[in-house]
mmCIF file of N, CA and C in Angstrom:
data_model
loop_
_atom_site.group_PDB
_atom_site.id
_atom_site.type_symbol
_atom_site.label_atom_id
_atom_site.label_comp_id
_atom_site.label_asym_id
_atom_site.label_seq_id
_atom_site.Cartn_x
_atom_site.Cartn_y
_atom_site.Cartn_z
ATOM 1 N N MET A 193 -30.285 -70.724 173.135
ATOM 2 C CA MET A 193 -29.091 -70.285 174.294
ATOM 3 C C MET A 193 -28.994 -71.609 174.934
ATOM 4 N N PHE A 194 -29.709 -72.321 175.188
ATOM 5 C CA PHE A 194 -29.608 -73.793 176.060
ATOM 6 C C PHE A 194 -28.944 -74.539 175.111
ATOM 7 N N GLU A 195 -29.000 -74.732 174.034
ATOM 8 C CA GLU A 195 -28.281 -75.279 173.037
ATOM 9 C C GLU A 195 -26.842 -74.989 173.155
ATOM 10 N N TYR A 196 -26.648 -73.831 173.191
ATOM 11 C CA TYR A 196 -25.061 -73.382 173.289
ATOM 12 C C TYR A 196 -24.514 -73.847 174.352
ATOM 13 N N LEU A 197 -25.241 -73.751 175.461
ATOM 14 C CA LEU A 197 -24.838 -74.087 176.949
ATOM 15 C C LEU A 197 -24.325 -75.556 176.719
ATOM 16 N N VAL A 198 -25.167 -76.374 176.320
ATOM 17 C CA VAL A 198 -25.019 -77.773 176.153
ATOM 18 C C VAL A 198 -23.813 -78.152 175.568
ATOM 19 N N ARG A 199 -23.631 -77.439 174.336
ATOM 20 C CA ARG A 199 -22.513 -77.983 173.478
ATOM 21 C C ARG A 199 -21.224 -77.519 173.974
ATOM 22 N N HIS A 200 -21.268 -76.488 174.513
ATOM 23 C CA HIS A 200 -20.042 -75.593 174.865
ATOM 24 C C HIS A 200 -19.841 -75.437 176.399
ATOM 25 N N TYR A 201 -20.358 -76.435 177.315
ATOM 26 C CA TYR A 201 -20.231 -76.302 178.760
ATOM 27 C C TYR A 201 -18.681 -76.206 179.196
ATOM 28 N N ASP A 202 -17.917 -77.032 178.356
ATOM 29 C CA ASP A 202 -16.492 -76.851 178.770
ATOM 30 C C ASP A 202 -15.875 -75.710 178.764
ATOM 31 N N LYS A 203 -16.014 -75.089 177.566
ATOM 32 C CA LYS A 203 -15.695 -73.557 177.447
ATOM 33 C C LYS A 203 -16.249 -72.549 178.280
ATOM 34 N N LEU A 204 -17.388 -72.821 178.672
ATOM 35 C CA LEU A 204 -18.115 -71.847 179.523
ATOM 36 C C LEU A 204 -17.633 -72.030 181.009
ATOM 37 N N GLY A 205 -17.462 -73.318 181.349
ATOM 38 C CA GLY A 205 -16.981 -73.724 182.693
ATOM 39 C C GLY A 205 -15.523 -72.910 182.843
ATOM 40 N N ALA A 206 -14.429 -73.301 181.794
ATOM 41 C CA ALA A 206 -13.240 -72.550 181.933
ATOM 42 C C ALA A 206 -13.247 -71.204 182.047
ATOM 43 N N ALA A 207 -14.007 -70.630 181.441
ATOM 44 C CA ALA A 207 -14.320 -69.113 181.320
ATOM 45 C C ALA A 207 -14.873 -68.618 182.718
ATOM 46 N N LEU A 208 -15.766 -69.431 183.321
ATOM 47 C CA LEU A 208 -16.318 -68.918 184.546
ATOM 48 C C LEU A 208 -15.203 -69.005 185.584
ATOM 49 N N VAL A 209 -14.258 -70.258 185.496
ATOM 50 C CA VAL A 209 -13.077 -70.361 186.462
ATOM 51 C C VAL A 209 -12.214 -69.248 186.283
ATOM 52 N N GLN A 210 -11.907 -69.022 185.051
ATOM 53 C CA GLN A 210 -11.111 -67.719 184.905
ATOM 54 C C GLN A 210 -11.427 -66.469 185.299
ATOM 55 N N HIS A 211 -12.811 -66.085 185.150
ATOM 56 C CA HIS A 211 -13.363 -65.009 185.669
ATOM 57 C C HIS A 211 -13.505 -64.881 187.143
ATOM 58 N N LEU A 212 -13.425 -65.930 187.952
ATOM 59 C CA LEU A 212 -13.745 -66.130 189.214
ATOM 60 C C LEU A 212 -12.260 -65.783 189.745
ATOM 61 N N GLU A 213 -11.301 -66.420 189.252
ATOM 62 C CA GLU A 213 -9.934 -66.260 189.641
ATOM 63 C C GLU A 213 -9.505 -64.611 189.231
ATOM 64 N N LEU A 214 -9.952 -64.342 188.311
ATOM 65 C CA LEU A 214 -9.664 -62.581 188.108
ATOM 66 C C LEU A 214 -10.245 -61.744 188.930
ATOM 67 N N VAL A 215 -11.382 -62.176 189.451
ATOM 68 C CA VAL A 215 -12.152 -61.394 190.427
ATOM 69 C C VAL A 215 -11.712 -61.538 191.894
ATOM 70 N N GLY A 216 -10.907 -62.809 192.166
ATOM 71 C CA GLY A 216 -10.443 -62.915 193.506
ATOM 72 C C GLY A 216 -9.145 -62.248 193.586
ATOM 73 N N ILE A 217 -8.372 -62.101 192.439
ATOM 74 C CA ILE A 217 -7.085 -61.607 192.320
ATOM 75 C C ILE A 217 -7.385 -59.928 192.603
ATOM 76 N N VAL A 218 -8.345 -59.251 192.040
ATOM 77 C CA VAL A 218 -8.679 -57.880 191.940
ATOM 78 C C VAL A 218 -9.025 -57.632 193.263
ATOM 79 N N MET A 219 -9.863 -58.376 194.026
ATOM 80 C CA MET A 219 -10.528 -58.056 195.289
ATOM 81 C C MET A 219 -9.059 -58.181 196.058
ATOM 82 N N GLY A 220 -8.379 -59.104 196.544
ATOM 83 C CA GLY A 220 -7.206 -59.236 197.031
ATOM 84 C C GLY A 220 -6.312 -58.173 196.912
ATOM 85 N N VAL A 221 -5.942 -57.613 195.839
ATOM 86 C CA VAL A 221 -5.053 -56.496 195.452
ATOM 87 C C VAL A 221 -5.701 -55.183 196.096
ATOM 88 N N SER A 222 -6.834 -54.996 195.949
ATOM 89 C CA SER A 222 -7.763 -53.925 196.204
ATOM 90 C C SER A 222 -7.572 -53.832 197.796
ATOM 91 N N LEU A 223 -7.960 -54.839 198.379
ATOM 92 C CA LEU A 223 -8.027 -54.990 200.002
ATOM 93 C C LEU A 223 -6.634 -54.542 200.566
ATOM 94 N N LEU A 224 -5.538 -55.336 199.804
ATOM 95 C CA LEU A 224 -4.168 -55.037 200.325
ATOM 96 C C LEU A 224 -3.731 -53.560 200.146
ATOM 97 N N LEU A 225 -4.290 -52.955 199.287
ATOM 98 C CA LEU A 225 -4.044 -51.391 198.845
ATOM 99 C C LEU A 225 -4.958 -50.658 199.901
ATOM 100 N N ALA A 226 -6.240 -51.026 199.899
ATOM 101 C CA ALA A 226 -7.263 -50.183 200.702
ATOM 102 C C ALA A 226 -7.066 -49.964 202.231
ATOM 103 N N VAL A 227 -6.738 -51.213 202.687
ATOM 104 C CA VAL A 227 -6.762 -51.189 204.295
ATOM 105 C C VAL A 227 -5.644 -50.162 204.726
ATOM 106 N N PRO A 228 -4.405 -50.298 204.322
ATOM 107 C CA PRO A 228 -3.177 -49.127 204.703
ATOM 108 C C PRO A 228 -3.603 -47.911 204.390
ATOM 109 N N LEU A 229 -4.322 -47.660 203.165
ATOM 110 C CA LEU A 229 -4.660 -46.265 202.759
ATOM 111 C C LEU A 229 -5.576 -45.730 203.806
ATOM 112 N N THR A 230 -6.558 -46.634 204.050
ATOM 113 C CA THR A 230 -7.660 -46.299 204.802
ATOM 114 C C THR A 230 -7.342 -45.907 206.311
ATOM 115 N N LEU A 231 -6.527 -46.566 206.883
ATOM 116 C CA LEU A 231 -5.735 -46.428 208.045
ATOM 117 C C LEU A 231 -4.941 -45.202 208.072
ATOM 118 N N ALA A 232 -4.264 -44.749 207.034
ATOM 119 C CA ALA A 232 -3.334 -43.732 207.159
ATOM 120 C C ALA A 232 -4.439 -42.275 206.668
ATOM 121 N N ALA A 233 -5.493 -42.416 206.070
ATOM 122 C CA ALA A 233 -6.418 -41.413 205.926
ATOM 123 C C ALA A 233 -7.275 -41.081 207.033
ATOM 124 N N LEU A 234 -7.455 -42.066 208.107
ATOM 125 C CA LEU A 234 -7.968 -41.906 209.304
ATOM 126 C C LEU A 234 -7.136 -41.340 210.143
ATOM 127 N N SER A 235 -5.883 -41.631 210.197
ATOM 128 C CA SER A 235 -4.808 -40.848 211.148
ATOM 129 C C SER A 235 -4.543 -39.612 210.931
ATOM 130 N N SER A 236 -4.825 -39.039 209.899
ATOM 131 C CA SER A 236 -4.389 -37.621 209.676
ATOM 132 C C SER A 236 -5.127 -36.939 208.394
ATOM 133 N N GLN A 237 -5.544 -35.893 208.591
ATOM 134 C CA GLN A 237 -6.543 -35.054 207.827
ATOM 135 C C GLN A 237 -5.507 -34.778 206.660
ATOM 136 N N THR A 238 -4.466 -34.505 206.759
ATOM 137 C CA THR A 238 -3.408 -34.074 205.495
ATOM 138 C C THR A 238 -3.517 -35.382 204.422
ATOM 139 N N VAL A 239 -2.951 -36.442 205.279
ATOM 140 C CA VAL A 239 -2.948 -37.575 204.319
ATOM 141 C C VAL A 239 -4.477 -37.915 203.508
ATOM 142 N N SER A 240 -5.492 -37.618 204.431
ATOM 143 C CA SER A 240 -6.634 -37.936 203.666
ATOM 144 C C SER A 240 -6.969 -37.022 202.341
ATOM 145 N N ALA A 241 -6.552 -35.939 202.702
ATOM 146 C CA ALA A 241 -6.840 -34.748 201.596
ATOM 147 C C ALA A 241 -5.922 -35.086 200.396
ATOM 148 N N VAL A 242 -4.595 -35.677 200.778
ATOM 149 C CA VAL A 242 -3.821 -36.011 199.556
ATOM 150 C C VAL A 242 -4.510 -37.166 198.811
ATOM 151 N N LEU A 243 -4.833 -38.023 199.615
ATOM 152 C CA LEU A 243 -5.574 -39.488 198.888
ATOM 153 C C LEU A 243 -6.651 -38.971 198.106
ATOM 154 N N VAL A 244 -7.679 -38.112 198.765
ATOM 155 C CA VAL A 244 -8.841 -37.590 197.959
ATOM 156 C C VAL A 244 -8.200 -37.027 196.752
ATOM 157 N N ASN A 245 -7.439 -36.133 196.760
ATOM 158 C CA ASN A 245 -7.000 -35.377 195.528
ATOM 159 C C ASN A 245 -6.355 -36.256 194.683
ATOM 160 N N LEU A 246 -5.679 -37.258 195.146
ATOM 161 C CA LEU A 246 -5.069 -38.181 194.239
ATOM 162 C C LEU A 246 -5.917 -39.090 193.497
ATOM 163 N N PHE A 247 -6.913 -39.683 194.090
ATOM 164 C CA PHE A 247 -7.812 -40.740 193.394
ATOM 165 C C PHE A 247 -9.170 -39.991 193.064
ATOM 166 N N SER A 248 -9.441 -39.043 193.276
ATOM 167 C CA SER A 248 -10.530 -38.319 192.674
ATOM 168 C C SER A 248 -10.565 -38.415 191.204
ATOM 169 N N PRO A 249 -9.434 -37.865 190.390
ATOM 170 C CA PRO A 249 -9.632 -37.877 188.864
ATOM 171 C C PRO A 249 -9.570 -39.460 188.465
ATOM 172 N N VAL A 250 -9.253 -40.351 189.189
ATOM 173 C CA VAL A 250 -9.355 -41.624 188.568
ATOM 174 C C VAL A 250 -10.869 -42.119 188.367
ATOM 175 N N TYR A 251 -11.666 -41.673 189.121
ATOM 176 C CA TYR A 251 -13.074 -41.659 189.176
ATOM 177 C C TYR A 251 -13.907 -41.283 188.062
ATOM 178 N N ALA A 252 -13.040 -40.021 187.590
ATOM 179 C CA ALA A 252 -13.802 -39.159 186.539
ATOM 180 C C ALA A 252 -13.305 -39.952 185.196
ATOM 181 N N LEU A 253 -12.394 -41.162 184.937
ATOM 182 C CA LEU A 253 -12.072 -41.571 183.620
ATOM 183 C C LEU A 253 -13.219 -42.738 183.617
ATOM 184 N N PRO A 254 -13.674 -43.039 182.517
ATOM 185 C CA PRO A 254 -14.490 -44.160 182.117
ATOM 186 C C PRO A 254 -13.731 -45.362 182.620
ATOM 187 N N ARG A 255 -14.594 -46.483 182.992
ATOM 188 C CA ARG A 255 -14.015 -47.595 183.535
ATOM 189 C C ARG A 255 -13.195 -48.197 182.462
ATOM 190 N N LEU A 256 -13.826 -48.083 181.197
ATOM 191 C CA LEU A 256 -13.228 -49.045 180.165
ATOM 192 C C LEU A 256 -11.774 -48.526 179.586
ATOM 193 N N ALA A 257 -11.622 -47.152 179.918
ATOM 194 C CA ALA A 257 -10.397 -46.538 179.665
ATOM 195 C C ALA A 257 -9.295 -47.213 180.593
ATOM 196 N N LEU A 258 -9.521 -47.427 181.622
ATOM 197 C CA LEU A 258 -8.557 -47.995 182.531
ATOM 198 C C LEU A 258 -8.121 -49.381 182.330
ATOM 199 N N PHE A 259 -8.845 -50.023 181.119
ATOM 200 C CA PHE A 259 -8.536 -51.188 180.802
ATOM 201 C C PHE A 259 -7.630 -51.102 179.529
ATOM 202 N N ALA A 260 -7.648 -49.838 178.767
ATOM 203 C CA ALA A 260 -6.920 -49.716 177.794
ATOM 204 C C ALA A 260 -5.612 -48.841 178.015
ATOM 205 N N VAL A 261 -5.386 -48.101 179.083
ATOM 206 C CA VAL A 261 -4.219 -47.125 179.269
ATOM 207 C C VAL A 261 -3.110 -48.281 179.850
ATOM 208 N N PRO A 262 -3.167 -49.411 180.676
ATOM 209 C CA PRO A 262 -1.871 -50.476 180.915
ATOM 210 C C PRO A 262 -1.498 -51.116 179.695
ATOM 211 N N ILE A 263 -2.221 -51.363 178.538
ATOM 212 C CA ILE A 263 -1.888 -52.293 177.617
ATOM 213 C C ILE A 263 -0.442 -51.840 177.020
ATOM 214 N N PRO A 264 -0.087 -50.730 176.849
ATOM 215 C CA PRO A 264 1.340 -50.591 176.085
ATOM 216 C C PRO A 264 2.297 -50.768 177.332
ATOM 217 N N LEU A 265 2.186 -50.744 178.413
ATOM 218 C CA LEU A 265 3.085 -51.175 179.553
ATOM 219 C C LEU A 265 2.976 -52.898 179.979
ATOM 220 N N THR A 266 1.655 -53.131 180.091
ATOM 221 C CA THR A 266 1.453 -54.861 180.263
ATOM 222 C C THR A 266 1.194 -55.690 179.337
ATOM 223 N N GLY A 267 0.821 -55.004 178.303
ATOM 224 C CA GLY A 267 0.361 -55.944 177.185
ATOM 225 C C GLY A 267 -1.127 -56.487 177.409
ATOM 226 N N PRO A 268 -1.612 -57.132 176.389
ATOM 227 C CA PRO A 268 -2.973 -57.707 176.699
ATOM 228 C C PRO A 268 -2.874 -59.007 177.547
ATOM 229 N N GLY A 269 -3.579 -59.156 178.551
ATOM 230 C CA GLY A 269 -3.612 -60.269 179.238
ATOM 231 C C GLY A 269 -4.109 -60.119 180.780
ATOM 232 N N THR A 270 -3.871 -60.917 181.417
ATOM 233 C CA THR A 270 -4.181 -61.289 182.756
ATOM 234 C C THR A 270 -3.769 -60.045 183.812
ATOM 235 N N THR A 271 -2.656 -59.590 183.557
ATOM 236 C CA THR A 271 -2.101 -58.306 184.230
ATOM 237 C C THR A 271 -3.010 -57.230 183.788
ATOM 238 N N THR A 272 -3.257 -56.740 182.690
ATOM 239 C CA THR A 272 -4.113 -55.810 182.268
ATOM 240 C C THR A 272 -5.499 -55.939 182.859
ATOM 241 N N ALA A 273 -5.943 -57.120 182.914
ATOM 242 C CA ALA A 273 -7.446 -57.342 183.343
ATOM 243 C C ALA A 273 -7.527 -57.165 184.871
ATOM 244 N N VAL A 274 -6.329 -57.119 185.648
ATOM 245 C CA VAL A 274 -6.376 -56.910 187.114
ATOM 246 C C VAL A 274 -5.994 -55.387 187.209
ATOM 247 N N VAL A 275 -5.129 -54.733 186.741
ATOM 248 C CA VAL A 275 -4.814 -53.364 186.992
ATOM 249 C C VAL A 275 -5.929 -52.790 186.531
ATOM 250 N N GLY A 276 -6.722 -52.981 185.476
ATOM 251 C CA GLY A 276 -7.661 -52.207 185.229
ATOM 252 C C GLY A 276 -8.828 -51.819 186.325
ATOM 253 N N PRO A 277 -9.469 -52.868 186.848
ATOM 254 C CA PRO A 277 -10.365 -52.585 187.826
ATOM 255 C C PRO A 277 -10.128 -52.272 189.157
ATOM 256 N N VAL A 278 -8.691 -52.354 189.592
ATOM 257 C CA VAL A 278 -8.392 -52.263 190.975
ATOM 258 C C VAL A 278 -8.668 -50.690 191.405
ATOM 259 N N PRO A 279 -8.509 -49.795 190.781
ATOM 260 C CA PRO A 279 -8.593 -48.267 191.201
ATOM 261 C C PRO A 279 -10.145 -48.061 191.482
ATOM 262 N N TYR A 280 -11.125 -48.941 190.939
ATOM 263 C CA TYR A 280 -12.578 -48.666 190.900
ATOM 264 C C TYR A 280 -13.259 -49.607 192.183
ATOM 265 N N THR A 281 -12.377 -50.466 192.612
ATOM 266 C CA THR A 281 -12.806 -51.408 193.590
ATOM 267 C C THR A 281 -12.977 -50.809 194.875
ATOM 268 N N PRO A 282 -14.142 -50.539 195.592
ATOM 269 C CA PRO A 282 -14.311 -49.673 196.793
ATOM 270 C C PRO A 282 -13.801 -50.692 197.929
#
């Protein structure tokens, strides 16, 4: 394993940077969605109930399924990699 790391450090470094970029995008999008939804849920029990009923089924789906679902719409790539984990990000 160490030999592979030494021989392919450039590929591993690029993959690490890409991974960190995707994580940053997912966390940013998740925060942009979560903050207003949380404030809305705190302000009204009706909104809270609607949001719970809307998002509960998402957690019943396997995480990997949410990577496959957007592929017909977004195609394989960065957009799909971002859309998949956003609903699961707390």
